[in-house]
Structure formats: structure tokens, C-alpha cells
């Protein structure tokens, strides 16, 4: 049994050995390591290291930051096997998914931000007041406190640190208490490429996360997590007037019209709903189908869902692996147990065979708009299906949730697709597709899905501040 260490100031640092907790693999339910639970001492030490590093890193040129980030992407690719081994054990994700999707996308994002670091710009210098020349500087914010989730632990860490470091900031990051190992490896790979203390990782539970986001040294705090966690972070940040970036939950609708390519829609939507065990805030969780084709669509959807496999990390034929933890499995089971009498489980609805934390791909029909499973995030391989009659009914049902992260519309009618892309109240709208992301485009939502953007130049802007400099040029 190994005991993990924090990564602070470029090296592993032992935590308080009297305050540890077990890390349990969702693959088999077995404990594989102990994690320290950082307190104020370790968090303050990490912020001190980040502050010292910032004095150097903020003076680096965009070209220097680009070089370090490009080297980091190369190092990640050289260490794919280590990362896959670590993350498949801590998340239960499929090995081929981690390598081909998560790590590949992470390297692509790092390389994007490496290039974007050299493209920061402001308004051209000019005389906006007689006798004065004004210029605009884009500057790093300073030290950034970040908290990442367990569903894509490596990629979510990259989404946080890459724009922060590209803009010249330094980082104190707390990964999820259930999935810290791949993030520690990321910090280890980054250490030789950046100033000591530029990227620090402190391990712990929610209490540690509270210390990270409430630390007055932070110029920005950023979290990807639940709405409940986001509200707590926003309150902590407000106490220090600290800027906050919140990427929270989702309840994405997939709106399918009668003229859509039904087979294409079913294949894409089931993939988008069940991959990674449905543990994705942009997953297709609510299928809305035009009433004239509802019965046919449902029949084909059930057939497709019954063909989907889940399995252990090495299963090449599976679409998804284990759920993150016993607690997450119990949460999904709880939604099923609390279904109202008018709901119907069309397929699935049960936990998979143990000892790991697996759950069947599940389709639920018959729910009303304000039932729990329609309104709240299950975060498991569970999709609901409803019918609608006409554009107005479709929009009402799609928008009638507290989340606003992502949605999709399926139709061959171009003008309808454009109207829906405008009227759907979500940060991302896909047309005849669901869930593809690219580093060049922003990811972030509206309403209780939070505020701020990951990915793209919009994310880079989040990690900078704007300074106006005015010079007297009068004779």
C-alpha cells in the first residue's frame, strides 16, 4: 500500500500521515493507495511556491511559454502508458478511451494554448485624448487556484493549467479526492519545463478544496464540478473579491425532428449519452422526439441500447467502463429507485455484476417535465425520452431546466436548425451531432451551468487582466 504525496515547488512533499484516506479502484472495489488530506499548512506552502514562481514566469516571453508547453505535450506522449495505467485504475475508464480520446485531446489543447500564448493582443495604440497616447497591456492575473473533477481527471487538469500557464500565471490545483494520480504525473512531467513552483498539486477532500479557493493569494479561482460546489466557490471567492470561473453541471437535450436521419441520430445520441458511463456534463441525457416518429424512434433506440457493452478497462469492445465510485453508483441507483409510478424503464435500470461499480445503459420513458430524472443531473448511463408536438413545445421542454451547458438539434430543415441554435438557451448547440469538442472553440454554459469558458482564446482571456497605459506626448 503506497501513500501519495503532494507536488509542491517542483517536488513531491509528504503530507500529514495522521490525516489520510483510502483510494478505491472502481474496477474491483479494492484499495490501491492512501492519500493525504492537505490542511492549511500544505495549501499555504503551495501558494507561497506559486507566488515565488510567478515573479519569474510573468516575465517570460510568449515564445518561452510556448516552448515549455510544446515540450510538455511531447513528454505526455512519451509517457502515455504510465498515464493510462494510473488513470484506468483510479477511474475505471477504458484504456483505449483514455489514450485515443482523453490524452490525445489533452495534448492537442496544450499545443493550441502554446500557439495562442503568442497571439494575445489589445487595441492599437492611439491618441484618444488630445496630447496623450494610450496603449493596452494584457497581463497575467497572478496565482490561480483550481479544482478539477473526477470524470476526466487528466484532461480537466490540462484544460485548467494550459491557459493559465500560457498567459503567464502560476497554479495551485486540487484534483478530485478519488482520482489524483494522473494529475500528479502531469505535474511531475511539467516540473523540469517550468520554474519551480509554477504548477503545484495539493491532495485532499472537500475541505482542502475550500482552502484552495478561499486563499486570499489567489487572483482567480476556477472549478469544474457540481452546482453545489460552484455556489460554495463563488461565495468563497466573493469574500476576497476574487475572480471566479465556474464550469458546472449540465442536462443536455437532444431534440430530434421527424425529418432527421433517424439511424444516424440514434447512433450518435447513444454514444453521446453512454460513453464514459454518462459521466459527462455535456452528455445527451434528455432525448426529445417529435411525436409522429416517437414510437419508431423509441423501438430502434431500445434495440441500439441493448447492444451497448460496458466492461473493465482492457475491454476493446466496450463503450464505457465502471462508474467512478461506490457513492456514484449509489447515486445512480437512487434515481432509479425514486422514479415515479408513471415512469417506465424501457431497458437497463440495474447495477452490473461486481465487484466493480458498473451500471447498465438505461432508457426511461413516461416521465413528466418536472420529474427529478428530467430536471436533475444523474451523471450515469441513464437517458430519458419524451415526445413533443411542434417547435414551441420542443423549445419549452428543452430549455425548461436550470442548466444551460449544451444541447443538440437533429433536422434536415436548415432554417429550423438555425432558429433552434439561436433559441436554445445553452452555451454550445450542435446541429445533427452531439458532443464533439475542439480546442479552438469555447466550452462553457449559462444559467446554473456556471460562467466563464474553457478552451479557445476566450479561455485564455479569462486568465489575463487588461491594463491601460496613457502617456503625455505634448511638447
XYZ file of C-alpha atoms in Angstrom:
475
model
C 0.000 0.000 0.000
C 1.593 3.254 -1.108
C 0.900 6.677 0.327
C 0.676 9.510 -2.173
C 2.402 12.854 -1.701
C 1.563 16.401 -2.707
C 3.577 18.007 -5.515
C 4.786 21.418 -4.322
C 7.629 23.630 -5.567
C 8.755 21.108 -8.151
C 8.942 18.056 -5.912
C 6.887 15.518 -4.002
C 6.115 16.597 -0.441
C 4.775 14.264 2.241
C 1.516 15.263 3.854
C 0.283 14.761 7.393
C 0.484 10.982 7.818
C -2.179 11.093 10.524
C -4.782 12.541 8.133
C -5.133 10.167 5.199
C -7.918 8.377 3.359
C -8.164 5.345 1.108
C -8.276 5.443 -2.684
C -10.525 2.690 -4.054
C -10.399 1.461 -7.641
C -13.878 1.328 -9.217
C -12.671 -1.552 -11.377
C -12.668 -4.037 -8.495
C -13.558 -2.103 -5.341
C -10.071 -2.643 -3.897
C -7.998 -0.033 -2.067
C -4.829 0.760 -4.028
C -3.314 3.747 -2.200
C -3.642 6.207 0.659
C -3.961 9.934 0.007
C -3.044 12.752 2.375
C -5.712 15.321 3.167
C -3.991 18.703 2.875
C -4.634 21.297 5.524
C -3.845 24.990 5.706
C -0.088 24.375 6.096
C 0.257 22.496 2.807
C -2.068 24.815 0.907
C -0.189 27.889 2.130
C 3.101 26.237 1.179
C 1.791 25.624 -2.352
C 0.611 29.222 -2.705
C 3.967 30.507 -1.458
C 5.748 28.377 -4.062
C 3.390 29.620 -6.784
C 3.941 33.244 -5.722
C 7.712 32.869 -5.921
C 7.467 31.212 -9.333
C 5.141 33.929 -10.601
C 7.848 36.555 -10.099
C 9.859 34.716 -12.769
C 7.162 33.252 -15.011
C 5.302 36.535 -15.506
C 8.471 37.958 -17.089
C 8.791 35.098 -19.584
C 8.158 35.850 -23.218
C 5.279 34.262 -25.129
C 7.852 32.290 -27.106
C 9.342 30.873 -23.896
C 5.910 29.870 -22.629
C 5.091 28.305 -25.968
C 8.276 26.249 -25.928
C 7.604 24.887 -22.430
C 4.027 23.928 -23.290
C 5.041 22.218 -26.520
C 7.671 20.257 -24.621
C 5.040 19.255 -22.056
C 2.786 17.847 -24.790
C 5.737 15.855 -26.121
C 6.530 14.481 -22.657
C 2.917 13.416 -22.168
C 3.015 11.445 -25.415
C 6.207 9.744 -24.288
C 4.503 8.667 -21.057
C 1.135 7.506 -22.360
C 1.466 4.034 -20.860
C 2.145 5.393 -17.355
C -0.796 7.745 -17.601
C -3.189 5.107 -18.930
C -2.170 2.650 -16.213
C -2.708 5.239 -13.497
C -5.979 6.662 -14.733
C -7.671 3.390 -15.671
C -7.081 2.183 -12.128
C -8.437 5.317 -10.477
C -11.415 5.951 -12.797
C -12.343 2.562 -14.256
C -12.274 4.148 -17.723
C -11.445 2.070 -20.776
C -7.748 2.092 -21.620
C -8.280 2.745 -25.327
C -10.605 5.657 -24.485
C -8.044 7.281 -22.179
C -5.273 7.009 -24.772
C -7.124 7.772 -28.013
C -9.564 10.349 -26.680
C -8.570 11.960 -23.409
C -4.784 12.090 -23.659
C -4.797 12.850 -27.388
C -7.275 15.708 -26.865
C -5.243 16.994 -23.922
C -2.047 17.195 -25.971
C -3.935 18.978 -28.728
C -5.275 21.539 -26.229
C -1.809 22.160 -24.791
C -0.421 22.766 -28.277
C -3.278 25.126 -29.069
C -2.591 27.235 -25.981
C 1.134 27.151 -26.749
C 0.378 28.911 -30.025
C -2.312 31.161 -28.549
C 0.203 32.443 -25.992
C 1.897 34.294 -28.839
C -1.313 35.863 -30.149
C -2.506 37.913 -27.177
C -3.222 41.435 -28.319
C -5.198 44.553 -27.468
C -6.313 47.716 -29.192
C -3.749 49.503 -31.283
C -2.012 52.416 -29.607
C -3.684 55.709 -30.363
C -4.479 59.236 -29.259
C -7.946 59.136 -27.722
C -7.407 62.302 -25.704
C -5.536 65.283 -27.113
C -1.863 65.192 -26.201
C -1.899 61.613 -24.882
C -1.115 58.234 -26.410
C -2.944 55.221 -24.953
C -1.809 51.608 -25.109
C -3.345 48.390 -23.766
C -1.383 45.670 -21.990
C -2.577 42.109 -21.492
C -1.043 40.812 -18.254
C -1.287 37.554 -16.319
C -3.570 37.657 -13.302
C -1.123 36.108 -10.859
C -1.626 32.904 -8.851
C -4.610 30.789 -9.835
C -6.398 28.317 -7.562
C -8.079 25.458 -9.414
C -10.228 22.436 -8.523
C -10.793 19.630 -11.038
C -13.347 16.772 -11.182
C -13.037 13.007 -11.370
C -14.780 12.228 -14.668
C -11.821 13.199 -16.911
C -9.127 13.917 -14.321
C -6.191 14.304 -16.698
C -7.966 16.304 -19.400
C -9.710 18.583 -16.910
C -6.354 19.370 -15.282
C -4.947 20.235 -18.718
C -7.927 22.449 -19.516
C -7.177 24.388 -16.324
C -3.397 24.659 -16.317
C -2.728 25.139 -20.062
C -4.401 28.563 -20.480
C -3.240 29.673 -17.028
C 0.419 28.895 -17.740
C 0.192 30.128 -21.337
C -0.910 33.541 -20.069
C 1.971 33.700 -17.572
C 0.179 32.691 -14.365
C 1.186 30.055 -11.833
C -1.114 27.404 -10.396
C -2.231 25.664 -7.213
C -4.522 22.803 -8.226
C -6.534 20.320 -6.172
C -7.679 17.254 -8.122
C -10.690 15.184 -7.095
C -10.082 13.172 -3.946
C -10.936 9.957 -5.856
C -8.685 10.493 -8.915
C -5.447 12.313 -8.049
C -2.760 10.074 -9.537
C -2.804 11.102 -13.211
C -2.745 14.774 -12.166
C 0.315 14.133 -10.006
C 2.008 12.548 -13.019
C 1.130 15.632 -15.091
C 2.805 17.858 -12.502
C 5.844 15.573 -12.429
C 6.214 15.778 -16.226
C 5.785 19.558 -16.201
C 8.259 20.249 -13.382
C 11.517 20.289 -15.419
C 9.970 22.574 -18.044
C 8.657 25.421 -15.883
C 10.025 27.430 -12.944
C 9.929 25.586 -9.621
C 6.515 26.123 -8.110
C 4.751 27.145 -11.320
C 2.389 24.159 -11.076
C 1.562 22.743 -7.648
C -0.826 19.919 -6.738
C -2.319 19.527 -3.269
C -4.337 16.407 -2.451
C -7.357 16.194 -0.236
C -11.095 16.159 0.178
C -13.619 18.988 0.014
C -12.056 20.723 2.998
C -8.804 21.074 1.038
C -10.668 22.440 -1.957
C -12.264 25.063 0.293
C -8.826 26.150 1.461
C -7.577 26.415 -2.126
C -10.467 28.566 -3.396
C -10.652 30.786 -0.295
C -6.939 31.593 -0.137
C -6.507 35.380 -0.418
C -3.358 34.925 -2.536
C -5.437 33.672 -5.470
C -6.213 36.162 -8.231
C -8.649 33.729 -9.862
C -10.311 30.530 -8.666
C -11.607 28.052 -11.220
C -13.632 24.898 -10.684
C -15.226 22.202 -12.775
C -17.792 20.440 -10.642
C -21.347 20.341 -9.350
C -23.693 23.297 -8.953
C -23.486 22.888 -5.180
C -19.685 23.076 -5.270
C -19.836 26.038 -7.651
C -22.082 28.005 -5.302
C -19.636 27.405 -2.463
C -16.683 28.500 -4.593
C -18.495 31.641 -5.750
C -19.247 32.560 -2.132
C -15.631 31.962 -1.048
C -14.302 34.000 -3.962
C -16.714 36.843 -3.250
C -15.396 37.146 0.304
C -11.980 38.104 -1.132
C -13.306 39.826 -4.275
C -11.511 37.098 -6.216
C -12.454 36.473 -9.826
C -14.213 33.116 -10.299
C -14.617 30.755 -13.249
C -17.298 28.080 -12.807
C -17.895 25.170 -15.198
C -20.716 23.252 -13.553
C -23.347 20.649 -14.407
C -25.496 20.017 -17.434
C -28.700 18.335 -18.550
C -28.288 18.331 -22.312
C -31.315 17.821 -24.563
C -31.126 16.191 -27.981
C -34.100 17.485 -29.977
C -34.987 15.098 -32.822
C -37.437 16.130 -35.546
C -39.342 13.768 -37.819
C -37.217 14.731 -40.830
C -33.914 13.830 -39.136
C -31.772 10.893 -40.214
C -33.102 8.563 -37.525
C -30.398 5.894 -37.652
C -27.614 8.492 -37.569
C -29.293 10.289 -34.674
C -29.744 7.122 -32.612
C -26.148 6.002 -33.122
C -24.713 9.410 -32.250
C -27.041 10.126 -29.327
C -26.498 6.768 -27.620
C -22.755 7.234 -27.960
C -23.014 10.769 -26.588
C -25.249 9.616 -23.755
C -23.434 6.498 -22.599
C -19.715 6.940 -23.336
C -17.661 7.378 -20.169
C -20.641 5.888 -18.360
C -22.681 9.046 -18.910
C -20.331 10.833 -16.524
C -20.062 13.932 -18.661
C -21.774 17.274 -18.137
C -22.427 17.574 -21.887
C -23.746 14.010 -22.269
C -27.016 13.604 -24.184
C -29.251 12.933 -21.194
C -32.691 14.032 -22.442
C -33.968 12.836 -25.814
C -36.894 14.867 -27.174
C -38.544 13.280 -30.231
C -41.289 14.652 -32.465
C -44.484 12.750 -31.663
C -45.110 11.498 -35.235
C -41.942 9.338 -35.124
C -41.678 8.809 -31.374
C -42.790 5.150 -31.312
C -40.466 4.110 -34.154
C -37.552 6.063 -32.684
C -38.065 4.515 -29.243
C -38.151 0.981 -30.650
C -34.884 1.488 -32.519
C -33.331 3.287 -29.543
C -34.054 0.322 -27.265
C -32.535 -2.095 -29.766
C -29.398 0.025 -30.056
C -29.072 0.462 -26.292
C -29.351 -3.281 -25.679
C -26.349 -3.809 -27.970
C -24.088 -1.484 -25.960
C -21.447 -3.125 -23.786
C -19.718 -1.955 -20.641
C -16.685 -3.627 -19.137
C -13.265 -3.425 -17.464
C -10.510 -1.110 -18.722
C -8.967 -3.634 -21.114
C -12.255 -4.443 -22.928
C -11.794 -3.241 -26.511
C -15.457 -3.835 -27.403
C -16.994 -1.888 -24.532
C -18.354 1.650 -24.886
C -17.734 2.529 -21.243
C -16.279 1.224 -18.007
C -17.066 1.461 -14.317
C -18.682 4.396 -12.582
C -16.270 6.480 -10.526
C -17.031 5.200 -7.043
C -19.449 3.315 -4.848
C -21.029 6.653 -3.953
C -21.595 7.466 -7.616
C -23.106 4.045 -8.233
C -25.453 4.571 -5.289
C -26.428 7.986 -6.649
C -27.450 6.473 -9.989
C -29.321 3.648 -8.280
C -31.106 6.229 -6.130
C -32.510 7.996 -9.189
C -33.893 4.671 -10.425
C -35.394 3.774 -7.047
C -37.129 7.165 -6.788
C -38.751 7.046 -10.225
C -42.470 7.870 -10.084
C -45.076 5.227 -10.875
C -45.784 6.723 -14.310
C -42.170 6.208 -15.438
C -41.195 3.139 -17.453
C -37.710 1.636 -17.641
C -37.532 0.561 -21.284
C -34.173 -1.207 -20.863
C -31.443 -1.394 -18.216
C -32.030 0.046 -14.784
C -29.765 -2.257 -12.787
C -26.224 -2.308 -11.477
C -23.842 -4.524 -13.398
C -22.040 -7.504 -11.871
C -19.445 -6.721 -9.210
C -17.060 -6.365 -7.634
C -16.595 -3.164 -9.663
C -19.034 -0.262 -9.823
C -20.884 -0.868 -13.098
C -24.365 0.125 -14.292
C -26.394 -0.933 -17.318
C -27.188 1.509 -20.156
C -30.694 2.661 -19.301
C -33.592 4.302 -21.159
C -36.564 5.752 -19.241
C -39.847 6.881 -20.800
C -43.107 8.257 -19.432
C -41.618 10.977 -17.265
C -43.213 14.384 -16.793
C -41.251 17.577 -17.379
C -40.731 18.393 -13.705
C -39.847 14.889 -12.528
C -36.484 14.535 -10.816
C -34.824 12.477 -13.558
C -35.693 15.139 -16.141
C -34.623 18.116 -14.046
C -31.511 16.884 -12.220
C -28.166 15.511 -13.308
C -27.925 11.726 -12.900
C -24.298 11.587 -14.092
C -24.556 7.965 -15.107
C -25.530 5.846 -18.152
C -29.176 6.909 -17.965
C -31.157 8.736 -20.675
C -34.771 9.842 -20.646
C -37.022 10.129 -23.688
C -40.018 12.432 -24.182
C -42.193 13.367 -27.135
C -43.017 16.859 -28.359
C -45.544 18.367 -30.754
C -44.106 21.244 -32.752
C -41.308 23.768 -32.376
C -42.751 25.658 -29.428
C -43.260 22.522 -27.335
C -39.761 21.283 -28.197
C -38.132 24.553 -27.158
C -40.135 24.773 -23.959
C -39.139 21.280 -22.834
C -35.523 21.646 -23.937
C -34.998 24.951 -22.103
C -37.062 24.099 -19.016
C -34.168 23.026 -16.778
C -31.830 25.014 -14.543
C -28.788 24.035 -16.608
C -27.551 25.655 -19.810
C -24.363 23.911 -20.887
C -25.019 22.027 -24.136
C -27.775 20.847 -26.480
C -28.256 19.390 -29.942
C -30.929 19.628 -32.640
C -31.499 16.991 -35.314
C -33.260 18.034 -38.524
C -32.771 18.359 -42.284
C -34.524 21.744 -42.246
C -31.760 24.346 -42.354
C -33.845 27.314 -41.243
C -35.293 25.350 -38.320
C -31.797 24.300 -37.259
C -30.680 27.923 -37.303
C -33.728 29.097 -35.335
C -33.167 26.451 -32.697
C -29.468 27.207 -32.417
C -30.497 30.769 -31.522
C -33.381 29.920 -29.191
C -31.833 27.005 -27.278
C -30.521 28.517 -24.038
C -27.233 26.614 -23.898
C -23.569 27.558 -24.272
C -22.993 25.036 -27.065
C -25.523 23.855 -29.645
C -24.680 21.043 -32.062
C -26.646 20.528 -35.267
C -27.014 16.881 -36.371
C -24.270 15.895 -33.947
C -23.689 15.801 -30.210
C -20.556 16.199 -28.078
C -17.568 16.845 -30.392
C -15.243 19.484 -28.942
C -12.177 21.215 -30.346
C -9.514 23.334 -28.691
C -10.237 26.345 -30.893
C -13.881 26.678 -29.728
C -15.126 27.673 -26.248
C -16.751 25.328 -23.746
C -18.967 26.790 -21.020
C -22.581 27.315 -20.143
C -25.362 29.597 -18.996
C -27.715 29.627 -16.004
C -26.649 27.189 -13.260
C -24.086 25.608 -15.557
C -21.838 28.471 -14.468
C -19.866 31.204 -16.187
C -16.528 31.541 -17.919
C -15.090 29.473 -20.757
C -12.684 26.579 -21.085
C -10.717 26.032 -24.314
C -10.238 28.606 -27.098
C -8.870 32.139 -26.959
C -11.858 33.060 -24.789
C -10.406 30.846 -22.069
C -7.015 32.495 -22.428
C -8.690 35.860 -21.920
C -10.078 34.589 -18.582
C -6.521 34.292 -17.281
C -5.420 37.804 -18.186
C -6.122 41.327 -16.993
C -6.307 44.484 -19.090
C -4.182 47.500 -18.222
C -4.459 50.940 -19.819
C -1.268 52.990 -20.078
C -1.567 56.681 -21.027
C 1.480 58.746 -21.912
C 1.650 62.533 -22.152
C 3.123 63.312 -25.592
C 2.592 67.076 -25.513
C 5.610 69.234 -26.316
